[in-house]
Amino acid sequence: MAYRFYFAAGSQDLYGDECLEHVALHAKEIVEYLNKEAGLPFEVVYKPTLLTREGIYNFFKEAGNDEECAGTIVWMHTFSPAKNWIKGLKAATKPICHLHTQYNEALPFSTIDMDFMNENQSAHGDREFGHIMTRMKIARKVIVGHWRSDDVRRQLVGWMKTAIGIVESGKVRVCRFADNMRSVAVTEGDKVEAELKFGWVVDAYPVNDVAKYVEAVTPSQIRNLTDEYYSRYKILLEGRDEAEFRRHVEVQAGIEIGFEKFLSERGYNSVVTHFGDLGSLRQLPGLAIQRLMEKGYGFGAEGDWKTAAMVRVMKMMTGNRRTSFFEDYTYNLVPGHEAILQAHMLEVCPSVAEGDISIKVCPLSMGEREDPARLVYTCPEGKAIATSLVDLGNRFRLIINEVECLKVPQKMPRLPVATCYWRPEPDLKTGAEAWILAGGAHHTAFSYELDTDQMLLWAETMGIEAVVIDRNTDIRSFKDTLRYNEAYWR
Ligand code: MN
C-alpha cells in the first residue's frame, strides 16, 4: 500500500493572526522540504495548525479513518495547552511521531527579542505536549533536532517503517496447514492473546484442502512457471537426470501456484507448513515457499505461526527487502572464528541472497516424500538483526539480537540449502548465552534492513516485553534485566 503520513503543528489562538500565519508558513515549508528534498520514502501531508480540542480530535479521527495514513507527525511550534489534546489523543489509533524541532536552526543572538521567543518556543511547548503523552502512557517516537538535518531525516525514515509495521501488524492473517510440531515448546503460543496484542488472525486448514488446489493447477501453468524458474535460476543437476530433475521442479511450481491461489482467495498473507503433515502433497513445499516469501508472504516452518507473523510484519516494515525466516543450525566454535550457520531444511527467502541463486533437487533427511526442489545461495556480509517472539505463559517477549553477517570461510559444496553465517553481538559466547537465558527460539525473523530501535518501538507500541542483545550486553546485567522484567510484566 502507498502509505502517507499526516503532519500538523500544534498551537493555540492566544498568539494572534500574524504569529499563527508564521506557524502555518513554517509548517508548510517543512512539509515541502520533507517531500521534495529530504527523499523520504513516503509522502507527508500538511494539515492546518491544530488550535482547539475539536480540531485536534478531528485530526486524529481523520488519520484513523484514512486507510492509507500510517501515522501522524506533530510538533508544537508554539505552546499548545496539553489538556486540549486529551480527547484527540484518546481517539488516536495511528502511530505518533513527536518531531521536536524548531524552525530556525541557530539562535539569533544579536537580534532576538520577545516576539521571536514567543513565536519560536518548541523547547517550551513540546515539553507540555510530551508530558501529556507520558501521563497517558502513549508509546511514540520522539525525534530531536533541526528538520533539515540528516539525523532527523534518518530517524524519520526509520520511524515511518516502524509505523508501517504497527499498522500492518493489524492486517496479518496466518494460514496454518499444520499444527505445531508435536512436543515442541517454543513454537507454541496463545493465539487469542496474539490477536489481542498484535491483531494477528491465525487460522488452520487441513493440508489436503490446499493439496486440492495444487492438484488443480494445469500443465500449462506449471510449464510456464517452471520455464520462468529455469530462466531466472541456475540449474545444478549434480548428476541427476535432466528430465527427472525438471519433474521435481514442476511439483514445486504446482505448489507455488496452488498455495498462492488458496491464500489469496481467503485473504491470508502468511503461511505455516510442517514437514510431518503434508497430506497428499508430493514434496515438502521448498522452492514454492521460498518464492512466496519473496513475494511478501510471512512464513514459519513446523507450524511456527509466531515467526510467520513476525516475518510478515518485518517484510512490510522493509518494503519486502532483505528479510527472511531463518533457523540457528550449527556452530563454528573455533576460537577467534566463532559463528552460527543459519539455514533451514529448505525455506529461506531469496530476498536475502547475494550472487547466483541455484535450484537443487536433493533428498530430505526427514519425512517420507519425493526429493524436493529448493533454491540455494549464500547471504552478503553486513549488520542485521535476528528476532524471536516467545510466549512465556503470562506474556510475549521479543528478543532482538544484533548480528554481524560474515563471509563463509570456505565453500560448502555438499550443503543443499540456502545459508547465512553470522556472529551474534557482542560475541558468540555472550550472545548465545543471553539468547538462551531469554528463552529465544531456534527460528528467527531476520532482516538486514531493520535496527533494534525500530523493533523496540514496535514492541512497545504492541504492549509487550522486549530485550536486546547487542555490543553492550554483559550477562550479569542481562540477567538482572530479565529479573526486573519479571516484576514489571507480572
Ligand atoms: Mn525448523
JSON list of N, CA, C and O in Angstrom, two decimals, residues 41-42 153 157 161 164 292-297 310-326 349-353 377 379-380 383-385 445-451 454-455:
[
{"chain": "A", "resi": 41, "resn": "PRO", "atom": "N", "xyz": [10.76, 8.04, 1.91]},
{"chain": "A", "resi": 41, "resn": "PRO", "atom": "CA", "xyz": [10.11, 7.03, 1.07]},
{"chain": "A", "resi": 41, "resn": "PRO", "atom": "C", "xyz": [8.59, 7.17, 0.99]},
{"chain": "A", "resi": 41, "resn": "PRO", "atom": "O", "xyz": [7.96, 6.50, 0.19]},
{"chain": "A", "resi": 42, "resn": "PHE", "atom": "N", "xyz": [8.01, 8.04, 1.82]},
{"chain": "A", "resi": 42, "resn": "PHE", "atom": "CA", "xyz": [6.55, 8.18, 1.84]},
{"chain": "A", "resi": 42, "resn": "PHE", "atom": "C", "xyz": [6.19, 9.66, 1.87]},
{"chain": "A", "resi": 42, "resn": "PHE", "atom": "O", "xyz": [6.95, 10.50, 2.35]},
{"chain": "A", "resi": 153, "resn": "ARG", "atom": "N", "xyz": [16.23, 13.36, 9.37]},
{"chain": "A", "resi": 153, "resn": "ARG", "atom": "CA", "xyz": [15.74, 12.65, 8.19]},
{"chain": "A", "resi": 153, "resn": "ARG", "atom": "C", "xyz": [15.87, 11.13, 8.39]},
{"chain": "A", "resi": 153, "resn": "ARG", "atom": "O", "xyz": [14.93, 10.38, 8.16]},
{"chain": "A", "resi": 157, "resn": "VAL", "atom": "N", "xyz": [12.77, 8.41, 8.62]},
{"chain": "A", "resi": 157, "resn": "VAL", "atom": "CA", "xyz": [12.63, 7.25, 7.73]},
{"chain": "A", "resi": 157, "resn": "VAL", "atom": "C", "xyz": [12.49, 5.97, 8.57]},
{"chain": "A", "resi": 157, "resn": "VAL", "atom": "O", "xyz": [11.63, 5.13, 8.31]},
{"chain": "A", "resi": 161, "resn": "LYS", "atom": "N", "xyz": [9.00, 3.36, 8.88]},
{"chain": "A", "resi": 161, "resn": "LYS", "atom": "CA", "xyz": [8.96, 1.90, 8.68]},
{"chain": "A", "resi": 161, "resn": "LYS", "atom": "C", "xyz": [8.34, 1.21, 9.90]},
{"chain": "A", "resi": 161, "resn": "LYS", "atom": "O", "xyz": [7.57, 0.26, 9.76]},
{"chain": "A", "resi": 164, "resn": "ILE", "atom": "N", "xyz": [4.63, 1.65, 9.83]},
{"chain": "A", "resi": 164, "resn": "ILE", "atom": "CA", "xyz": [4.00, 0.72, 8.89]},
{"chain": "A", "resi": 164, "resn": "ILE", "atom": "C", "xyz": [3.95, -0.67, 9.50]},
{"chain": "A", "resi": 164, "resn": "ILE", "atom": "O", "xyz": [2.94, -1.39, 9.34]},
{"chain": "A", "resi": 292, "resn": "LEU", "atom": "N", "xyz": [7.13, -17.70, -2.40]},
{"chain": "A", "resi": 292, "resn": "LEU", "atom": "CA", "xyz": [6.04, -16.97, -1.75]},
{"chain": "A", "resi": 292, "resn": "LEU", "atom": "C", "xyz": [6.60, -15.95, -0.77]},
{"chain": "A", "resi": 292, "resn": "LEU", "atom": "O", "xyz": [6.10, -14.82, -0.67]},
{"chain": "A", "resi": 293, "resn": "MET", "atom": "N", "xyz": [7.64, -16.33, -0.04]},
{"chain": "A", "resi": 293, "resn": "MET", "atom": "CA", "xyz": [8.28, -15.37, 0.87]},
{"chain": "A", "resi": 293, "resn": "MET", "atom": "C", "xyz": [8.82, -14.18, 0.09]},
{"chain": "A", "resi": 293, "resn": "MET", "atom": "O", "xyz": [8.70, -13.03, 0.51]},
{"chain": "A", "resi": 294, "resn": "GLU", "atom": "N", "xyz": [9.44, -14.47, -1.05]},
{"chain": "A", "resi": 294, "resn": "GLU", "atom": "CA", "xyz": [10.00, -13.39, -1.87]},
{"chain": "A", "resi": 294, "resn": "GLU", "atom": "C", "xyz": [8.89, -12.43, -2.32]},
{"chain": "A", "resi": 294, "resn": "GLU", "atom": "O", "xyz": [9.11, -11.24, -2.50]},
{"chain": "A", "resi": 295, "resn": "LYS", "atom": "N", "xyz": [7.68, -12.96, -2.49]},
{"chain": "A", "resi": 295, "resn": "LYS", "atom": "CA", "xyz": [6.55, -12.11, -2.88]},
{"chain": "A", "resi": 295, "resn": "LYS", "atom": "C", "xyz": [5.96, -11.35, -1.69]},
{"chain": "A", "resi": 295, "resn": "LYS", "atom": "O", "xyz": [5.03, -10.57, -1.87]},
{"chain": "A", "resi": 296, "resn": "GLY", "atom": "N", "xyz": [6.43, -11.64, -0.48]},
{"chain": "A", "resi": 296, "resn": "GLY", "atom": "CA", "xyz": [5.97, -10.88, 0.68]},
{"chain": "A", "resi": 296, "resn": "GLY", "atom": "C", "xyz": [5.19, -11.68, 1.71]},
{"chain": "A", "resi": 296, "resn": "GLY", "atom": "O", "xyz": [4.76, -11.13, 2.72]},
{"chain": "A", "resi": 297, "resn": "TYR", "atom": "N", "xyz": [4.99, -12.96, 1.46]},
{"chain": "A", "resi": 297, "resn": "TYR", "atom": "CA", "xyz": [4.28, -13.78, 2.45]},
{"chain": "A", "resi": 297, "resn": "TYR", "atom": "C", "xyz": [5.18, -14.03, 3.67]},
{"chain": "A", "resi": 297, "resn": "TYR", "atom": "O", "xyz": [6.37, -14.29, 3.53]},
{"chain": "A", "resi": 310, "resn": "MET", "atom": "N", "xyz": [5.81, -12.63, 12.43]},
{"chain": "A", "resi": 310, "resn": "MET", "atom": "CA", "xyz": [6.91, -11.66, 12.57]},
{"chain": "A", "resi": 310, "resn": "MET", "atom": "C", "xyz": [7.61, -11.42, 11.23]},
{"chain": "A", "resi": 310, "resn": "MET", "atom": "O", "xyz": [7.99, -10.29, 10.91]},
{"chain": "A", "resi": 311, "resn": "VAL", "atom": "N", "xyz": [7.81, -12.49, 10.46]},
{"chain": "A", "resi": 311, "resn": "VAL", "atom": "CA", "xyz": [8.44, -12.33, 9.14]},
{"chain": "A", "resi": 311, "resn": "VAL", "atom": "C", "xyz": [7.57, -11.41, 8.28]},
{"chain": "A", "resi": 311, "resn": "VAL", "atom": "O", "xyz": [8.07, -10.51, 7.60]},
{"chain": "A", "resi": 312, "resn": "ARG", "atom": "N", "xyz": [6.26, -11.62, 8.33]},
{"chain": "A", "resi": 312, "resn": "ARG", "atom": "CA", "xyz": [5.35, -10.76, 7.55]},
{"chain": "A", "resi": 312, "resn": "ARG", "atom": "C", "xyz": [5.46, -9.30, 8.01]},
{"chain": "A", "resi": 312, "resn": "ARG", "atom": "O", "xyz": [5.57, -8.39, 7.18]},
{"chain": "A", "resi": 313, "resn": "VAL", "atom": "N", "xyz": [5.40, -9.06, 9.31]},
{"chain": "A", "resi": 313, "resn": "VAL", "atom": "CA", "xyz": [5.47, -7.69, 9.83]},
{"chain": "A", "resi": 313, "resn": "VAL", "atom": "C", "xyz": [6.78, -7.03, 9.38]},
{"chain": "A", "resi": 313, "resn": "VAL", "atom": "O", "xyz": [6.79, -5.90, 8.88]},
{"chain": "A", "resi": 314, "resn": "MET", "atom": "N", "xyz": [7.88, -7.77, 9.52]},
{"chain": "A", "resi": 314, "resn": "MET", "atom": "CA", "xyz": [9.19, -7.18, 9.18]},
{"chain": "A", "resi": 314, "resn": "MET", "atom": "C", "xyz": [9.33, -6.99, 7.67]},
{"chain": "A", "resi": 314, "resn": "MET", "atom": "O", "xyz": [9.98, -6.04, 7.22]},
{"chain": "A", "resi": 315, "resn": "LYS", "atom": "N", "xyz": [8.72, -7.85, 6.88]},
{"chain": "A", "resi": 315, "resn": "LYS", "atom": "CA", "xyz": [8.72, -7.64, 5.43]},
{"chain": "A", "resi": 315, "resn": "LYS", "atom": "C", "xyz": [7.95, -6.37, 5.07]},
{"chain": "A", "resi": 315, "resn": "LYS", "atom": "O", "xyz": [8.35, -5.62, 4.18]},
{"chain": "A", "resi": 316, "resn": "MET", "atom": "N", "xyz": [6.85, -6.12, 5.76]},
{"chain": "A", "resi": 316, "resn": "MET", "atom": "CA", "xyz": [6.09, -4.90, 5.47]},
{"chain": "A", "resi": 316, "resn": "MET", "atom": "C", "xyz": [6.86, -3.66, 5.92]},
{"chain": "A", "resi": 316, "resn": "MET", "atom": "O", "xyz": [6.80, -2.62, 5.28]},
{"chain": "A", "resi": 317, "resn": "MET", "atom": "N", "xyz": [7.58, -3.77, 7.05]},
{"chain": "A", "resi": 317, "resn": "MET", "atom": "CA", "xyz": [8.37, -2.62, 7.52]},
{"chain": "A", "resi": 317, "resn": "MET", "atom": "C", "xyz": [9.46, -2.25, 6.52]},
{"chain": "A", "resi": 317, "resn": "MET", "atom": "O", "xyz": [9.83, -1.09, 6.40]},
{"chain": "A", "resi": 318, "resn": "THR", "atom": "N", "xyz": [10.00, -3.24, 5.84]},
{"chain": "A", "resi": 318, "resn": "THR", "atom": "CA", "xyz": [11.15, -3.00, 4.95]},
{"chain": "A", "resi": 318, "resn": "THR", "atom": "C", "xyz": [10.75, -2.87, 3.49]},
{"chain": "A", "resi": 318, "resn": "THR", "atom": "O", "xyz": [11.62, -2.83, 2.63]},
{"chain": "A", "resi": 319, "resn": "GLY", "atom": "N", "xyz": [9.46, -2.82, 3.20]},
{"chain": "A", "resi": 319, "resn": "GLY", "atom": "CA", "xyz": [9.05, -2.86, 1.80]},
{"chain": "A", "resi": 319, "resn": "GLY", "atom": "C", "xyz": [9.46, -4.18, 1.15]},
{"chain": "A", "resi": 319, "resn": "GLY", "atom": "O", "xyz": [9.80, -4.23, -0.02]},
{"chain": "A", "resi": 320, "resn": "ASN", "atom": "N", "xyz": [9.45, -5.25, 1.94]},
{"chain": "A", "resi": 320, "resn": "ASN", "atom": "CA", "xyz": [9.80, -6.61, 1.49]},
{"chain": "A", "resi": 320, "resn": "ASN", "atom": "C", "xyz": [11.22, -6.70, 0.95]},
{"chain": "A", "resi": 320, "resn": "ASN", "atom": "O", "xyz": [11.49, -7.41, 0.00]},
{"chain": "A", "resi": 321, "resn": "ARG", "atom": "N", "xyz": [12.13, -6.00, 1.62]},
{"chain": "A", "resi": 321, "resn": "ARG", "atom": "CA", "xyz": [13.53, -6.08, 1.20]},
{"chain": "A", "resi": 321, "resn": "ARG", "atom": "C", "xyz": [14.36, -6.83, 2.24]},
{"chain": "A", "resi": 321, "resn": "ARG", "atom": "O", "xyz": [14.27, -6.58, 3.43]},
{"chain": "A", "resi": 322, "resn": "ARG", "atom": "N", "xyz": [15.18, -7.79, 1.80]},
{"chain": "A", "resi": 322, "resn": "ARG", "atom": "CA", "xyz": [16.25, -8.45, 2.57]},
{"chain": "A", "resi": 322, "resn": "ARG", "atom": "C", "xyz": [15.80, -8.90, 3.96]},
{"chain": "A", "resi": 322, "resn": "ARG", "atom": "O", "xyz": [16.41, -8.59, 4.98]},
{"chain": "A", "resi": 323, "resn": "THR", "atom": "N", "xyz": [14.71, -9.64, 4.00]},
{"chain": "A", "resi": 323, "resn": "THR", "atom": "CA", "xyz": [14.11, -10.10, 5.26]},
{"chain": "A", "resi": 323, "resn": "THR", "atom": "C", "xyz": [13.65, -11.54, 5.08]},
{"chain": "A", "resi": 323, "resn": "THR", "atom": "O", "xyz": [13.03, -11.86, 4.07]},
{"chain": "A", "resi": 324, "resn": "SER", "atom": "N", "xyz": [13.95, -12.40, 6.04]},
{"chain": "A", "resi": 324, "resn": "SER", "atom": "CA", "xyz": [13.63, -13.82, 5.88]},
{"chain": "A", "resi": 324, "resn": "SER", "atom": "C", "xyz": [13.37, -14.53, 7.20]},
{"chain": "A", "resi": 324, "resn": "SER", "atom": "O", "xyz": [13.72, -14.04, 8.28]},
{"chain": "A", "resi": 325, "resn": "PHE", "atom": "N", "xyz": [12.81, -15.70, 7.07]},
{"chain": "A", "resi": 325, "resn": "PHE", "atom": "CA", "xyz": [12.78, -16.73, 8.11]},
{"chain": "A", "resi": 325, "resn": "PHE", "atom": "C", "xyz": [14.15, -17.40, 8.14]},
{"chain": "A", "resi": 325, "resn": "PHE", "atom": "O", "xyz": [14.75, -17.62, 7.09]},
{"chain": "A", "resi": 326, "resn": "PHE", "atom": "N", "xyz": [14.65, -17.69, 9.34]},
{"chain": "A", "resi": 326, "resn": "PHE", "atom": "CA", "xyz": [15.92, -18.44, 9.44]},
{"chain": "A", "resi": 326, "resn": "PHE", "atom": "C", "xyz": [15.86, -19.38, 10.64]},
{"chain": "A", "resi": 326, "resn": "PHE", "atom": "O", "xyz": [14.93, -19.31, 11.46]},
{"chain": "A", "resi": 349, "resn": "CYS", "atom": "N", "xyz": [14.13, -17.07, 2.47]},
{"chain": "A", "resi": 349, "resn": "CYS", "atom": "CA", "xyz": [13.65, -16.15, 1.43]},
{"chain": "A", "resi": 349, "resn": "CYS", "atom": "C", "xyz": [14.79, -15.66, 0.54]},
{"chain": "A", "resi": 349, "resn": "CYS", "atom": "O", "xyz": [15.80, -15.16, 1.04]},
{"chain": "A", "resi": 350, "resn": "PRO", "atom": "N", "xyz": [14.63, -15.74, -0.78]},
{"chain": "A", "resi": 350, "resn": "PRO", "atom": "CA", "xyz": [15.68, -15.27, -1.70]},
{"chain": "A", "resi": 350, "resn": "PRO", "atom": "C", "xyz": [15.95, -13.77, -1.63]},
{"chain": "A", "resi": 350, "resn": "PRO", "atom": "O", "xyz": [16.94, -13.31, -2.21]},
{"chain": "A", "resi": 351, "resn": "SER", "atom": "N", "xyz": [15.10, -13.00, -0.93]},
{"chain": "A", "resi": 351, "resn": "SER", "atom": "CA", "xyz": [15.38, -11.56, -0.83]},
{"chain": "A", "resi": 351, "resn": "SER", "atom": "C", "xyz": [16.69, -11.29, -0.09]},
{"chain": "A", "resi": 351, "resn": "SER", "atom": "O", "xyz": [17.24, -10.21, -0.20]},
{"chain": "A", "resi": 352, "resn": "VAL", "atom": "N", "xyz": [17.20, -12.27, 0.65]},
{"chain": "A", "resi": 352, "resn": "VAL", "atom": "CA", "xyz": [18.47, -12.05, 1.37]},
{"chain": "A", "resi": 352, "resn": "VAL", "atom": "C", "xyz": [19.67, -12.60, 0.60]},
{"chain": "A", "resi": 352, "resn": "VAL", "atom": "O", "xyz": [20.79, -12.56, 1.09]},
{"chain": "A", "resi": 353, "resn": "ALA", "atom": "N", "xyz": [19.45, -13.10, -0.61]},
{"chain": "A", "resi": 353, "resn": "ALA", "atom": "CA", "xyz": [20.54, -13.75, -1.34]},
{"chain": "A", "resi": 353, "resn": "ALA", "atom": "C", "xyz": [21.55, -12.75, -1.89]},
{"chain": "A", "resi": 353, "resn": "ALA", "atom": "O", "xyz": [21.22, -11.61, -2.19]},
{"chain": "A", "resi": 377, "resn": "TYR", "atom": "N", "xyz": [21.68, -20.60, -2.12]},
{"chain": "A", "resi": 377, "resn": "TYR", "atom": "CA", "xyz": [22.52, -19.41, -2.30]},
{"chain": "A", "resi": 377, "resn": "TYR", "atom": "C", "xyz": [23.14, -19.07, -0.95]},
{"chain": "A", "resi": 377, "resn": "TYR", "atom": "O", "xyz": [22.85, -19.72, 0.06]},
{"chain": "A", "resi": 379, "resn": "CYS", "atom": "N", "xyz": [24.42, -15.54, 1.67]},
{"chain": "A", "resi": 379, "resn": "CYS", "atom": "CA", "xyz": [23.98, -14.19, 2.01]},
{"chain": "A", "resi": 379, "resn": "CYS", "atom": "C", "xyz": [25.16, -13.25, 2.15]},
{"chain": "A", "resi": 379, "resn": "CYS", "atom": "O", "xyz": [26.27, -13.67, 2.48]},
{"chain": "A", "resi": 380, "resn": "PRO", "atom": "N", "xyz": [24.92, -11.95, 1.94]},
{"chain": "A", "resi": 380, "resn": "PRO", "atom": "CA", "xyz": [26.03, -11.00, 2.00]},
{"chain": "A", "resi": 380, "resn": "PRO", "atom": "C", "xyz": [26.51, -10.70, 3.42]},
{"chain": "A", "resi": 380, "resn": "PRO", "atom": "O", "xyz": [25.80, -10.97, 4.39]},
{"chain": "A", "resi": 383, "resn": "LYS", "atom": "N", "xyz": [25.64, -5.85, 8.73]},
{"chain": "A", "resi": 383, "resn": "LYS", "atom": "CA", "xyz": [24.91, -5.84, 10.00]},
{"chain": "A", "resi": 383, "resn": "LYS", "atom": "C", "xyz": [23.44, -6.19, 9.76]},
{"chain": "A", "resi": 383, "resn": "LYS", "atom": "O", "xyz": [22.87, -5.82, 8.74]},
{"chain": "A", "resi": 384, "resn": "ALA", "atom": "N", "xyz": [22.86, -6.88, 10.73]},
{"chain": "A", "resi": 384, "resn": "ALA", "atom": "CA", "xyz": [21.46, -7.29, 10.60]},
{"chain": "A", "resi": 384, "resn": "ALA", "atom": "C", "xyz": [20.91, -7.54, 12.00]},
{"chain": "A", "resi": 384, "resn": "ALA", "atom": "O", "xyz": [21.64, -7.42, 13.00]},
{"chain": "A", "resi": 385, "resn": "ILE", "atom": "N", "xyz": [19.63, -7.85, 12.06]},
{"chain": "A", "resi": 385, "resn": "ILE", "atom": "CA", "xyz": [19.05, -8.25, 13.36]},
{"chain": "A", "resi": 385, "resn": "ILE", "atom": "C", "xyz": [18.31, -9.57, 13.19]},
{"chain": "A", "resi": 385, "resn": "ILE", "atom": "O", "xyz": [17.70, -9.84, 12.16]},
{"chain": "A", "resi": 445, "resn": "ALA", "atom": "N", "xyz": [13.01, -14.38, 12.87]},
{"chain": "A", "resi": 445, "resn": "ALA", "atom": "CA", "xyz": [12.66, -13.45, 11.79]},
{"chain": "A", "resi": 445, "resn": "ALA", "atom": "C", "xyz": [13.85, -12.50, 11.69]},
{"chain": "A", "resi": 445, "resn": "ALA", "atom": "O", "xyz": [14.21, -11.85, 12.67]},
{"chain": "A", "resi": 446, "resn": "PHE", "atom": "N", "xyz": [14.43, -12.44, 10.50]},
{"chain": "A", "resi": 446, "resn": "PHE", "atom": "CA", "xyz": [15.76, -11.83, 10.31]},
{"chain": "A", "resi": 446, "resn": "PHE", "atom": "C", "xyz": [15.68, -10.74, 9.26]},
{"chain": "A", "resi": 446, "resn": "PHE", "atom": "O", "xyz": [14.97, -10.88, 8.26]},
{"chain": "A", "resi": 447, "resn": "SER", "atom": "N", "xyz": [16.42, -9.64, 9.46]},
{"chain": "A", "resi": 447, "resn": "SER", "atom": "CA", "xyz": [16.45, -8.59, 8.44]},
{"chain": "A", "resi": 447, "resn": "SER", "atom": "C", "xyz": [17.76, -7.83, 8.44]},
{"chain": "A", "resi": 447, "resn": "SER", "atom": "O", "xyz": [18.30, -7.50, 9.50]},
{"chain": "A", "resi": 448, "resn": "TYR", "atom": "N", "xyz": [18.24, -7.56, 7.23]},
{"chain": "A", "resi": 448, "resn": "TYR", "atom": "CA", "xyz": [19.38, -6.65, 7.05]},
{"chain": "A", "resi": 448, "resn": "TYR", "atom": "C", "xyz": [18.91, -5.20, 7.10]},
{"chain": "A", "resi": 448, "resn": "TYR", "atom": "O", "xyz": [19.73, -4.29, 7.15]},
{"chain": "A", "resi": 449, "resn": "GLU", "atom": "N", "xyz": [17.62, -4.94, 7.01]},
{"chain": "A", "resi": 449, "resn": "GLU", "atom": "CA", "xyz": [17.10, -3.60, 6.73]},
{"chain": "A", "resi": 449, "resn": "GLU", "atom": "C", "xyz": [16.52, -2.91, 7.96]},
{"chain": "A", "resi": 449, "resn": "GLU", "atom": "O", "xyz": [16.04, -1.79, 7.85]},
{"chain": "A", "resi": 450, "resn": "LEU", "atom": "N", "xyz": [16.50, -3.60, 9.10]},
{"chain": "A", "resi": 450, "resn": "LEU", "atom": "CA", "xyz": [15.89, -3.01, 10.29]},
{"chain": "A", "resi": 450, "resn": "LEU", "atom": "C", "xyz": [16.92, -2.92, 11.41]},
{"chain": "A", "resi": 450, "resn": "LEU", "atom": "O", "xyz": [17.89, -3.67, 11.43]},
{"chain": "A", "resi": 451, "resn": "ASP", "atom": "N", "xyz": [16.67, -2.00, 12.36]},
{"chain": "A", "resi": 451, "resn": "ASP", "atom": "CA", "xyz": [17.57, -1.92, 13.50]},
{"chain": "A", "resi": 451, "resn": "ASP", "atom": "C", "xyz": [16.79, -2.12, 14.81]},
{"chain": "A", "resi": 451, "resn": "ASP", "atom": "O", "xyz": [15.57, -2.21, 14.83]},
{"chain": "A", "resi": 454, "resn": "GLN", "atom": "N", "xyz": [13.97, 0.34, 15.93]},
{"chain": "A", "resi": 454, "resn": "GLN", "atom": "CA", "xyz": [12.69, 0.17, 15.22]},
{"chain": "A", "resi": 454, "resn": "GLN", "atom": "C", "xyz": [11.88, -0.97, 15.83]},
{"chain": "A", "resi": 454, "resn": "GLN", "atom": "O", "xyz": [10.67, -0.84, 16.05]},
{"chain": "A", "resi": 455, "resn": "MET", "atom": "N", "xyz": [12.54, -2.07, 16.13]},
{"chain": "A", "resi": 455, "resn": "MET", "atom": "CA", "xyz": [11.82, -3.22, 16.69]},
{"chain": "A", "resi": 455, "resn": "MET", "atom": "C", "xyz": [11.38, -2.93, 18.13]},
{"chain": "A", "resi": 455, "resn": "MET", "atom": "O", "xyz": [10.31, -3.37, 18.56]}
]
